[in-house]
Amino acid sequence: MIPDSNSRVKLLKIKFKNMKINHLRKEYSRLTLSRNDLKTTPLSQLKIWLEDALSANVLEPNAMFLATVDKQGMPSSRIVLLKEIEENGLLFFTNYRSKKGRDIEDNPYGSATFFWKELERQATFFGQIVKVDEERSQNYFATRPRASQLAAWASKQGEKASSRSEIDEAYTQEEKKWEGREITKPPYWGGFLLMPSGATFWQGREKRLHDHFLYSKNSEGTWDTARLYP
Ligand SMILES: Cc1cc2nc3c(=O)[nH]c(=O)nc-3n(C[C@H](O)[C@H](O)[C@H](O)COP(=O)(O)O)c2cc1C
């Protein structure tokens, strides 16, 4: 007999209650990474791994954990979507007044980590973060769906709201304000470019002996690579 959805939820709850996360263990054995596979720059290597993630139908392949550090040295992280691999960096868009935006203003360094679990792969990038020019941000903003454009105006990203309806109301107000008009980019919204000075690529392997490589930029501006212990 197939259990109904309530019984299924009950069964799942029992399963999770008895599950010990310290007992979760997975062997990684799908793929390997050798020094000969590595492209000459970390951004061209990222392109290959993103294409692999797309082909493998990974959910949100361009989602990256962006870590920033505030004035006091306190780190924080959150996911943002990579929108473009530029010649010298990773481009993402956000609200400049958000926590991450203020952190970057105060301390213009950060890291971004991708995890493609279906491929047992991780890639990390670290370096300086700079604002992109207004024109670049405007061009991208113009390609966003109208609802996302309105949300950019309505959202005071990261600020406390008294209720959900306050947020919905702010959106409705923006809808009215922009009715029948093209929506321009808010001045506090735009792109950042993380320009890596280093990167790592990690491929899960058997017995926890993973493949792990570091790219570091040398004084000539080209990239050295080294194999790291996993
Ligand atoms: C899958 C996913 C994609 C996201 N993409 C973005 C993004 O591209 N830009 C952004 O500002 N926030 C994005 N967010 C929301 C952020 O994770 C975060 O909650 C928000 O930007 C506020 O972060 P902050 O207060 O640390 O600045 C995304 C969240 C998820 C889960």
Coordinates of N, CA and C and ligand atoms in Angstrom, one line a residue:
M1 N 0.8 -1.2 0.0 CA 0.0 0.0 0.0 C 0.9 1.3 0.0
I2 N 0.6 2.2 -0.8 CA 1.4 3.5 -0.9 C 0.9 4.4 0.3
P3 N 1.8 4.8 1.2 CA 1.3 5.7 2.3 C 0.8 7.0 1.8
D4 N -0.2 7.6 2.4 CA -0.7 8.9 2.0 C 0.4 10.0 2.5
S5 N 0.2 11.2 2.0 CA 1.3 12.2 2.3 C 1.5 12.5 3.8
N6 N 0.4 12.4 4.6 CA 0.7 12.6 6.0 C 1.5 11.5 6.6
S7 N 1.2 10.2 6.2 CA 2.0 9.1 6.7 C 3.4 9.2 6.2
R8 N 3.6 9.7 5.0 CA 4.9 9.8 4.4 C 5.8 10.8 5.3
V9 N 5.1 11.9 5.6 CA 5.8 13.0 6.4 C 6.2 12.4 7.8
K10 N 5.2 11.6 8.4 CA 5.6 10.9 9.7 C 6.7 10.0 9.5
L11 N 6.7 9.2 8.5 CA 7.9 8.2 8.3 C 9.2 9.0 8.1
L12 N 9.1 10.1 7.3 CA 10.4 10.9 7.1 C 10.9 11.4 8.4
K13 N 9.9 11.9 9.3 CA 10.3 12.5 10.6 C 11.0 11.5 11.4
I14 N 10.5 10.2 11.4 CA 11.1 9.2 12.2 C 12.5 8.9 11.7
K15 N 12.6 8.8 10.3 CA 13.9 8.5 9.7 C 14.9 9.6 10.1
F16 N 14.5 10.9 10.1 CA 15.5 11.9 10.3 C 15.8 12.0 11.8
K17 N 14.8 11.7 12.7 CA 15.1 11.7 14.1 C 16.1 10.7 14.5
N18 N 16.1 9.5 13.8 CA 17.1 8.5 14.2 C 18.4 8.6 13.4
M19 N 18.4 9.6 12.5 CA 19.6 9.7 11.7 C 20.7 10.5 12.4
K20 N 21.9 10.0 12.5 CA 23.0 10.7 13.1 C 23.9 11.3 12.0
I21 N 24.0 12.6 12.0 CA 24.8 13.2 10.9 C 26.3 12.8 11.0
N22 N 26.7 12.4 12.2 CA 28.1 12.0 12.2 C 28.3 10.6 11.6
H23 N 27.2 9.9 11.3 CA 27.3 8.6 10.6 C 27.2 8.7 9.1
L24 N 26.9 10.0 8.6 CA 26.7 10.1 7.2 C 28.1 10.0 6.6
R25 N 28.3 9.2 5.6 CA 29.6 9.0 5.0 C 29.4 8.6 3.6
K26 N 30.2 9.3 2.7 CA 30.1 9.0 1.3 C 31.4 8.9 0.7
E27 N 31.6 7.9 -0.1 CA 32.9 7.7 -0.8 C 32.8 8.5 -2.1
Y28 N 33.8 9.2 -2.5 CA 33.8 10.0 -3.8 C 34.6 9.2 -4.8
S29 N 34.0 8.9 -5.9 CA 34.8 8.0 -6.8 C 34.4 8.3 -8.3
R30 N 33.6 9.4 -8.5 CA 33.1 9.5 -9.9 C 34.1 10.0 -10.9
L31 N 35.0 10.9 -10.5 CA 35.9 11.5 -11.5 C 37.3 11.8 -10.8
T32 N 38.2 12.2 -11.7 CA 39.6 12.5 -11.2 C 40.0 13.8 -11.8
L33 N 41.0 14.4 -11.2 CA 41.6 15.7 -11.8 C 43.1 15.6 -11.7
S34 N 43.8 15.7 -12.8 CA 45.2 15.6 -12.8 C 45.8 17.0 -13.3
R35 N 47.1 17.2 -13.0 CA 47.7 18.5 -13.3 C 47.6 18.8 -14.8
N36 N 47.7 17.7 -15.6 CA 47.6 17.9 -17.1 C 46.2 18.4 -17.5
D37 N 45.2 18.1 -16.7 CA 43.8 18.5 -17.1 C 43.7 20.0 -16.9
L38 N 44.5 20.6 -16.0 CA 44.3 22.0 -15.6 C 44.5 23.0 -16.8
K39 N 43.6 23.9 -16.9 CA 43.8 25.0 -17.9 C 44.8 26.0 -17.4
T40 N 45.3 26.9 -18.2 CA 46.4 27.8 -17.8 C 45.9 28.9 -16.8
T41 N 44.6 29.2 -16.8 CA 44.1 30.2 -15.8 C 42.9 29.6 -15.0
P42 N 42.7 30.0 -13.8 CA 41.6 29.5 -13.0 C 40.2 29.8 -13.6
L43 N 40.2 31.0 -14.3 CA 38.8 31.3 -14.9 C 38.5 30.4 -16.1
S44 N 39.5 30.0 -16.8 CA 39.2 29.1 -18.0 C 38.9 27.7 -17.4
Q45 N 39.6 27.4 -16.3 CA 39.2 26.1 -15.7 C 37.8 26.1 -15.2
L46 N 37.4 27.2 -14.6 CA 36.0 27.4 -14.1 C 35.0 27.2 -15.2
K47 N 35.4 27.8 -16.4 CA 34.4 27.7 -17.5 C 34.2 26.2 -17.8
I48 N 35.3 25.4 -17.8 CA 35.1 24.0 -18.2 C 34.2 23.3 -17.1
W49 N 34.5 23.6 -15.9 CA 33.7 22.9 -14.8 C 32.3 23.4 -14.8
L50 N 32.0 24.6 -15.2 CA 30.6 25.1 -15.2 C 29.9 24.4 -16.4
E51 N 30.6 24.2 -17.5 CA 30.0 23.5 -18.6 C 29.7 22.1 -18.2
D52 N 30.6 21.5 -17.5 CA 30.3 20.1 -17.0 C 29.1 20.1 -16.1
A53 N 29.0 21.1 -15.2 CA 27.9 21.1 -14.3 C 26.6 21.3 -15.0
L54 N 26.6 22.1 -16.1 CA 25.4 22.4 -16.9 C 25.0 21.1 -17.6
S55 N 26.0 20.4 -18.2 CA 25.7 19.1 -18.9 C 25.2 18.1 -17.9
A56 N 25.7 18.1 -16.7 CA 25.2 17.1 -15.7 C 23.9 17.5 -15.0
N57 N 23.3 18.6 -15.5 CA 22.0 19.1 -15.0 C 22.0 19.4 -13.5
V58 N 23.2 19.9 -13.0 CA 23.3 20.3 -11.6 C 22.3 21.5 -11.4
L59 N 21.7 21.4 -10.2 CA 20.7 22.5 -9.9 C 21.5 23.7 -9.5
E60 N 21.2 24.9 -10.0 CA 21.9 26.2 -9.7 C 23.4 26.0 -9.9
P61 N 23.9 25.7 -11.1 CA 25.3 25.5 -11.2 C 26.2 26.7 -11.0
N62 N 25.5 27.9 -11.2 CA 26.2 29.2 -11.1 C 26.1 29.8 -9.7
A63 N 25.5 29.0 -8.7 CA 25.4 29.5 -7.4 C 26.7 29.4 -6.6
M64 N 27.2 30.6 -6.0 CA 28.5 30.5 -5.3 C 28.3 31.1 -3.9
F65 N 29.0 30.6 -3.0 CA 29.0 31.1 -1.6 C 30.0 32.2 -1.5
L66 N 29.5 33.4 -1.3 CA 30.3 34.6 -1.3 C 30.6 34.9 0.1
A67 N 31.9 34.9 0.5 CA 32.3 35.3 1.9 C 32.9 36.7 1.8
T68 N 32.5 37.5 2.8 CA 33.0 38.9 2.9 C 33.4 39.1 4.4
V69 N 34.1 40.1 4.7 CA 34.6 40.3 6.1 C 34.3 41.8 6.4
D70 N 33.7 42.0 7.6 CA 33.4 43.4 8.0 C 34.6 44.1 8.6
K71 N 34.4 45.4 9.0 CA 35.4 46.2 9.6 C 36.1 45.6 10.8
Q72 N 35.3 44.8 11.6 CA 35.8 44.2 12.8 C 36.5 42.9 12.5
G73 N 36.5 42.5 11.3 CA 37.1 41.2 10.9 C 36.2 40.0 11.0
M74 N 34.9 40.3 11.2 CA 33.9 39.2 11.3 C 33.4 38.8 9.9
P75 N 33.6 37.5 9.6 CA 33.2 37.1 8.2 C 31.7 36.8 8.1
S76 N 31.2 36.8 7.0 CA 29.8 36.3 6.7 C 29.7 35.8 5.3
S77 N 28.8 34.9 5.1 CA 28.7 34.4 3.7 C 27.3 34.1 3.3
R78 N 27.0 34.1 2.1 CA 25.7 33.9 1.5 C 25.9 33.5 0.0
I79 N 24.8 33.0 -0.5 CA 24.9 32.6 -2.0 C 24.5 33.8 -2.9
V80 N 25.3 33.9 -3.9 CA 24.9 34.8 -5.0 C 25.1 34.1 -6.3
L81 N 24.5 34.6 -7.4 CA 24.6 33.9 -8.6 C 25.7 34.5 -9.5
L82 N 26.6 33.7 -10.0 CA 27.6 34.2 -10.9 C 26.9 34.5 -12.3
K83 N 27.1 35.7 -12.8 CA 26.4 36.1 -14.0 C 27.2 36.1 -15.2
E84 N 28.5 36.3 -15.0 CA 29.4 36.3 -16.2 C 30.8 35.9 -15.7
I85 N 31.6 35.2 -16.5 CA 33.0 35.1 -16.2 C 33.7 36.1 -17.2
E86 N 34.2 37.2 -16.6 CA 34.8 38.2 -17.4 C 36.3 37.8 -17.6
E87 N 37.0 38.6 -18.3 CA 38.4 38.2 -18.6 C 39.2 38.1 -17.3
N88 N 38.9 39.0 -16.3 CA 39.7 39.1 -15.1 C 38.9 38.8 -13.8
G89 N 37.7 38.3 -13.9 CA 37.0 38.1 -12.7 C 35.6 37.5 -12.8
L90 N 35.0 37.3 -11.6 CA 33.7 36.7 -11.5 C 32.7 37.8 -11.2
L91 N 31.7 38.0 -12.1 CA 30.7 39.1 -12.0 C 29.4 38.6 -11.3
F92 N 29.0 39.4 -10.3 CA 27.7 39.1 -9.7 C 27.0 40.4 -9.4
F93 N 25.7 40.4 -9.1 CA 24.9 41.6 -8.9 C 24.2 41.6 -7.6
T94 N 24.1 42.7 -7.0 CA 23.5 42.8 -5.6 C 23.1 44.2 -5.3
N95 N 22.6 44.4 -4.1 CA 22.2 45.7 -3.6 C 23.5 46.2 -2.8
Y96 N 24.0 47.3 -3.3 CA 25.2 47.9 -2.7 C 25.0 48.2 -1.2
R97 N 23.8 48.4 -0.8 CA 23.5 48.8 0.6 C 23.4 47.6 1.5
S98 N 23.4 46.4 0.9 CA 23.2 45.2 1.7 C 24.4 45.0 2.6
K99 N 24.3 44.0 3.5 CA 25.5 43.7 4.4 C 26.7 43.4 3.5
K100 N 26.6 42.6 2.5 CA 27.8 42.2 1.7 C 28.3 43.4 1.0
G101 N 27.4 44.3 0.5 CA 27.8 45.5 -0.2 C 28.6 46.4 0.8
R102 N 28.1 46.6 2.0 CA 28.8 47.4 3.0 C 30.2 46.8 3.4
D103 N 30.2 45.5 3.6 CA 31.4 44.8 3.9 C 32.5 45.1 2.8
I104 N 32.1 45.0 1.5 CA 33.0 45.1 0.4 C 33.5 46.6 0.4
E105 N 32.6 47.5 0.7 CA 33.0 48.9 0.7 C 34.1 49.1 1.8
D106 N 34.0 48.5 2.9 CA 34.9 48.6 4.0 C 36.2 47.8 3.8
N107 N 36.0 46.6 3.2 CA 37.1 45.7 3.1 C 37.0 45.0 1.7
P108 N 37.6 45.5 0.7 CA 37.3 45.0 -0.7 C 37.9 43.7 -1.1
Y109 N 37.8 42.7 -0.2 CA 38.4 41.4 -0.5 C 37.3 40.3 -0.1
G110 N 37.3 39.2 -0.8 CA 36.4 38.2 -0.5 C 36.7 36.9 -1.2
S111 N 35.8 35.9 -0.9 CA 36.1 34.6 -1.6 C 34.7 34.1 -2.1
A112 N 34.8 33.3 -3.1 CA 33.6 32.6 -3.7 C 33.8 31.2 -3.9
T113 N 32.9 30.3 -3.4 CA 33.0 28.9 -3.4 C 31.9 28.3 -4.2
F114 N 32.2 27.4 -5.1 CA 31.2 26.6 -5.8 C 31.2 25.2 -5.3
F115 N 30.0 24.6 -5.1 CA 30.0 23.2 -4.8 C 29.0 22.5 -5.7
W116 N 29.6 21.6 -6.6 CA 28.7 20.9 -7.5 C 28.7 19.4 -6.9
K117 N 27.7 19.2 -6.0 CA 27.8 17.9 -5.3 C 27.6 16.7 -6.2
E118 N 26.8 16.9 -7.3 CA 26.5 15.8 -8.2 C 27.8 15.3 -8.9
L119 N 28.8 16.2 -9.0 CA 30.1 15.9 -9.6 C 31.2 15.8 -8.6
E120 N 30.8 15.9 -7.3 CA 31.8 15.7 -6.2 C 33.0 16.7 -6.4
R121 N 32.6 18.0 -6.7 CA 33.6 19.0 -7.1 C 33.4 20.3 -6.3
Q122 N 34.5 20.9 -5.9 CA 34.4 22.2 -5.3 C 35.5 23.1 -6.0
A123 N 35.2 24.4 -6.2 CA 36.2 25.3 -6.7 C 36.0 26.6 -5.9
T124 N 37.2 27.2 -5.5 CA 37.1 28.4 -4.7 C 38.0 29.5 -5.3
F125 N 37.6 30.7 -5.1 CA 38.3 31.9 -5.7 C 38.4 32.9 -4.6
F126 N 39.6 33.6 -4.5 CA 39.7 34.6 -3.5 C 40.5 35.8 -4.1
G127 N 40.1 37.0 -3.7 CA 40.9 38.1 -4.2 C 40.1 39.4 -4.0
Q128 N 40.5 40.5 -4.7 CA 39.9 41.8 -4.5 C 38.5 41.8 -5.2
I129 N 37.7 42.6 -4.6 CA 36.3 42.8 -5.2 C 36.2 44.3 -5.6
V130 N 35.8 44.6 -6.8 CA 35.6 46.0 -7.2 C 34.2 46.1 -7.8
K131 N 33.7 47.4 -7.7 CA 32.4 47.7 -8.3 C 32.6 47.8 -9.8
V132 N 31.6 47.3 -10.6 CA 31.7 47.5 -12.0 C 31.2 48.8 -12.4
D133 N 31.4 49.3 -13.6 CA 30.9 50.7 -13.9 C 29.4 50.6 -14.1
E134 N 28.8 51.8 -13.9 CA 27.4 52.0 -14.0 C 26.8 51.5 -15.2
E135 N 27.5 51.7 -16.3 CA 26.9 51.3 -17.6 C 26.7 49.8 -17.7
R136 N 27.7 49.0 -17.2 CA 27.7 47.6 -17.2 C 26.5 47.1 -16.4
S137 N 26.3 47.7 -15.2 CA 25.2 47.4 -14.3 C 23.8 47.7 -15.0
Q138 N 23.8 48.9 -15.6 CA 22.5 49.3 -16.3 C 22.2 48.3 -17.4
N139 N 23.2 47.9 -18.2 CA 22.9 47.0 -19.3 C 22.4 45.7 -18.8
Y140 N 23.0 45.2 -17.6 CA 22.5 43.9 -17.1 C 21.1 44.1 -16.5
F141 N 20.9 45.2 -15.8 CA 19.6 45.5 -15.1 C 18.4 45.4 -16.2
A142 N 18.8 46.0 -17.4 CA 17.7 46.1 -18.4 C 17.3 44.7 -18.9
T143 N 18.2 43.7 -18.8 CA 17.8 42.4 -19.3 C 17.0 41.6 -18.2
R144 N 16.9 42.1 -17.0 CA 16.2 41.3 -15.9 C 14.7 41.4 -16.2
P145 N 14.0 40.3 -15.7 CA 12.5 40.3 -15.8 C 12.0 41.5 -15.0
R146 N 10.8 42.0 -15.5 CA 10.2 43.2 -14.8 C 10.0 43.0 -13.3
A147 N 9.6 41.8 -12.9 CA 9.3 41.5 -11.5 C 10.6 41.7 -10.7
S148 N 11.8 41.2 -11.3 CA 13.0 41.3 -10.6 C 13.4 42.8 -10.5
Q149 N 13.2 43.6 -11.5 CA 13.5 45.0 -11.5 C 12.7 45.7 -10.4
L150 N 11.4 45.4 -10.3 CA 10.5 46.0 -9.3 C 11.0 45.6 -7.9
A151 N 11.4 44.3 -7.8 CA 11.9 43.9 -6.5 C 13.1 44.6 -6.0
A152 N 14.0 44.9 -7.0 CA 15.2 45.7 -6.7 C 14.9 47.0 -6.1
W153 N 13.8 47.6 -6.6 CA 13.4 49.0 -6.1 C 12.7 48.8 -4.7
A154 N 11.9 47.7 -4.6 CA 11.1 47.5 -3.4 C 11.9 47.0 -2.2
S155 N 13.0 46.3 -2.5 CA 13.6 45.6 -1.4 C 14.8 46.4 -0.7
K156 N 14.7 46.6 0.6 CA 15.8 47.2 1.3 C 16.6 46.0 1.8
Q157 N 17.3 45.4 0.9 CA 17.9 44.1 1.2 C 18.6 44.0 2.6
G158 N 18.2 43.1 3.4 CA 18.8 42.8 4.7 C 18.4 43.7 5.8
E159 N 17.5 44.7 5.5 CA 17.0 45.5 6.6 C 15.8 44.8 7.3
K160 N 15.5 45.2 8.6 CA 14.4 44.6 9.3 C 13.0 45.1 8.7
A161 N 12.1 44.2 8.5 CA 10.8 44.5 8.0 C 9.8 44.2 9.1
S162 N 8.7 45.0 9.3 CA 7.8 44.7 10.4 C 6.9 43.5 10.0
S163 N 6.6 43.3 8.8 CA 5.8 42.1 8.4 C 6.0 41.8 6.9
R164 N 5.4 40.7 6.5 CA 5.5 40.3 5.0 C 4.7 41.4 4.2
S165 N 3.5 41.8 4.8 CA 2.7 42.7 4.1 C 3.4 44.0 3.8
E166 N 4.2 44.5 4.7 CA 5.0 45.7 4.4 C 5.8 45.6 3.2
I167 N 6.4 44.4 3.0 CA 7.3 44.1 1.8 C 6.4 44.1 0.5
D168 N 5.3 43.3 0.7 CA 4.3 43.2 -0.5 C 3.8 44.6 -0.9
E169 N 3.5 45.4 0.1 CA 3.0 46.7 -0.1 C 4.1 47.6 -0.9
A170 N 5.3 47.5 -0.4 CA 6.4 48.2 -1.1 C 6.5 47.8 -2.6
Y171 N 6.3 46.5 -2.9 CA 6.3 46.1 -4.2 C 5.2 46.7 -5.0
T172 N 4.0 46.6 -4.4 CA 2.8 47.1 -5.1 C 3.0 48.6 -5.5
Q173 N 3.5 49.3 -4.5 CA 3.8 50.8 -4.7 C 4.7 51.0 -5.9
E174 N 5.8 50.2 -6.0 CA 6.7 50.3 -7.1 C 6.0 50.0 -8.4
E175 N 5.1 48.9 -8.4 CA 4.4 48.5 -9.6 C 3.6 49.7 -10.1
K176 N 2.9 50.4 -9.2 CA 2.1 51.6 -9.6 C 3.0 52.7 -10.1
K177 N 4.1 52.9 -9.4 CA 5.0 54.0 -9.8 C 5.6 53.9 -11.2
W178 N 5.8 52.6 -11.6 CA 6.5 52.4 -12.9 C 5.6 51.9 -14.0
E179 N 4.2 52.0 -13.7 CA 3.3 51.5 -14.6 C 3.4 52.1 -16.0
G180 N 3.5 51.3 -17.0 CA 3.6 51.8 -18.4 C 5.0 52.5 -18.7
R181 N 5.9 52.4 -17.8 CA 7.2 53.0 -18.1 C 8.4 51.9 -18.0
E182 N 9.4 52.2 -18.7 CA 10.6 51.4 -18.6 C 11.2 51.6 -17.2
I183 N 11.6 50.5 -16.5 CA 12.2 50.7 -15.2 C 13.7 50.9 -15.2
T184 N 14.1 52.0 -14.6 CA 15.6 52.2 -14.6 C 16.2 51.6 -13.4
K185 N 17.5 51.4 -13.4 CA 18.2 50.7 -12.3 C 18.3 51.6 -11.1
P186 N 18.0 51.1 -9.9 CA 18.2 51.9 -8.7 C 19.7 52.2 -8.6
P187 N 20.0 53.4 -8.0 CA 21.4 53.8 -7.9 C 22.2 52.9 -7.0
Y188 N 21.5 52.2 -6.0 CA 22.2 51.4 -5.0 C 22.3 49.9 -5.4
W189 N 22.0 49.6 -6.7 CA 22.0 48.2 -7.1 C 23.0 48.1 -8.3
G190 N 23.8 47.0 -8.3 CA 24.7 46.9 -9.4 C 25.7 45.7 -9.2
G191 N 26.7 45.7 -10.1 CA 27.6 44.5 -10.1 C 28.9 44.7 -9.4
F192 N 29.4 43.6 -9.0 CA 30.8 43.5 -8.3 C 31.6 42.5 -9.1
L193 N 32.9 42.7 -9.2 CA 33.7 41.8 -9.9 C 34.7 41.3 -8.9
L194 N 34.7 40.0 -8.6 CA 35.8 39.4 -7.8 C 36.9 39.0 -8.7
M195 N 38.1 39.6 -8.5 CA 39.2 39.4 -9.3 C 40.2 38.5 -8.6
P196 N 40.2 37.2 -8.9 CA 41.0 36.3 -8.1 C 42.5 36.5 -8.2
S197 N 43.1 36.4 -7.0 CA 44.6 36.3 -7.0 C 45.0 34.8 -6.7
G198 N 44.0 34.0 -6.4 CA 44.2 32.6 -6.2 C 42.9 31.8 -6.3
A199 N 43.1 30.5 -6.5 CA 41.9 29.7 -6.6 C 42.3 28.2 -6.3
T200 N 41.3 27.4 -5.9 CA 41.6 26.0 -5.7 C 40.5 25.2 -6.4
F201 N 40.9 24.0 -6.9 CA 40.0 23.1 -7.6 C 40.1 21.8 -6.9
W202 N 39.0 21.2 -6.5 CA 38.9 20.0 -5.6 C 38.0 19.0 -6.3
Q203 N 38.6 17.8 -6.5 CA 37.8 16.7 -7.0 C 37.8 15.5 -6.0
G204 N 36.6 15.1 -5.5 CA 36.5 14.1 -4.5 C 37.1 12.8 -5.1
R205 N 37.9 12.0 -4.3 CA 38.4 10.7 -4.7 C 38.2 9.7 -3.6
E206 N 38.5 8.5 -3.9 CA 38.3 7.4 -2.9 C 39.3 7.6 -1.7
K207 N 38.9 7.0 -0.6 CA 39.6 7.0 0.7 C 40.0 8.4 1.2
R208 N 39.2 9.3 0.8 CA 39.4 10.7 1.2 C 40.8 11.3 0.7
L209 N 41.3 10.6 -0.4 CA 42.6 11.1 -1.0 C 42.2 11.9 -2.2
H210 N 41.6 13.1 -2.0 CA 41.0 13.9 -3.1 C 42.1 14.5 -3.9
D211 N 41.7 14.9 -5.1 CA 42.6 15.7 -6.0 C 42.4 17.2 -5.6
H212 N 43.4 17.9 -5.4 CA 43.3 19.3 -4.9 C 44.4 20.1 -5.5
F213 N 44.1 21.2 -6.2 CA 45.1 22.0 -6.9 C 44.9 23.5 -6.5
L214 N 46.0 24.2 -6.4 CA 46.0 25.6 -6.1 C 46.6 26.4 -7.3
Y215 N 45.9 27.4 -7.7 CA 46.4 28.4 -8.7 C 46.8 29.6 -7.9
S216 N 48.0 30.1 -8.1 CA 48.4 31.4 -7.5 C 49.0 32.3 -8.6
K217 N 48.7 33.6 -8.5 CA 49.2 34.5 -9.5 C 50.6 34.9 -9.2
N218 N 51.5 34.8 -10.2 CA 52.9 35.1 -9.9 C 53.2 36.6 -10.3
S219 N 54.4 37.0 -10.1 CA 54.8 38.4 -10.3 C 54.7 38.8 -11.8
E220 N 54.7 37.8 -12.7 CA 54.5 38.2 -14.1 C 53.1 38.3 -14.5
G221 N 52.2 38.0 -13.5 CA 50.8 38.0 -13.8 C 50.2 36.8 -14.5
T222 N 51.1 35.7 -14.6 CA 50.6 34.4 -15.1 C 50.3 33.5 -13.8
W223 N 49.9 32.3 -14.1 CA 49.4 31.5 -13.0 C 50.3 30.3 -12.7
D224 N 50.7 30.1 -11.5 CA 51.4 28.9 -11.1 C 50.4 27.9 -10.5
T225 N 50.6 26.6 -10.7 CA 49.7 25.6 -10.1 C 50.5 24.7 -9.2
A226 N 49.9 24.2 -8.2 CA 50.6 23.2 -7.3 C 49.5 22.2 -6.8
R227 N 49.9 21.0 -6.7 CA 49.0 20.0 -6.1 C 49.1 20.1 -4.6
L228 N 47.9 20.1 -4.0 CA 47.9 20.2 -2.5 C 47.5 18.9 -1.9
Y229 N 47.9 18.6 -0.7 CA 47.4 17.5 0.0 C 45.9 17.7 0.2
P230 N 45.1 16.7 0.2 CA 43.7 16.9 0.3 C 43.3 17.3 1.7
Ligands
LIG1 C1 20.2 30.3 -5.0 C2 20.3 31.7 -4.5 C3 20.7 32.7 -5.3 C4 20.9 34.0 -4.9 N1 21.3 35.0 -5.7 C5 21.6 36.2 -5.2 C6 22.2 37.2 -6.1 O1 22.6 37.0 -7.2 N2 22.4 38.5 -5.5 C7 22.0 38.8 -4.3 O2 22.2 39.9 -3.9 N3 21.4 37.9 -3.4 C8 21.2 36.6 -3.9 N4 20.7 35.7 -3.1 C9 20.3 36.1 -1.7 C10 21.6 36.1 -0.8 O3 22.0 34.8 -0.5 C11 21.4 36.9 0.5 O4 20.3 36.3 1.3 C12 21.0 38.4 0.2 O5 21.8 38.9 -0.8 C13 21.3 39.2 1.5 O6 22.7 39.0 1.8 P1 23.5 40.0 2.8 O7 22.5 40.5 3.8 O8 24.5 39.1 3.4 O9 24.1 41.0 2.0 C14 20.6 34.3 -3.5 C15 20.2 33.3 -2.6 C16 20.1 32.0 -3.1 C17 19.7 30.9 -2.1

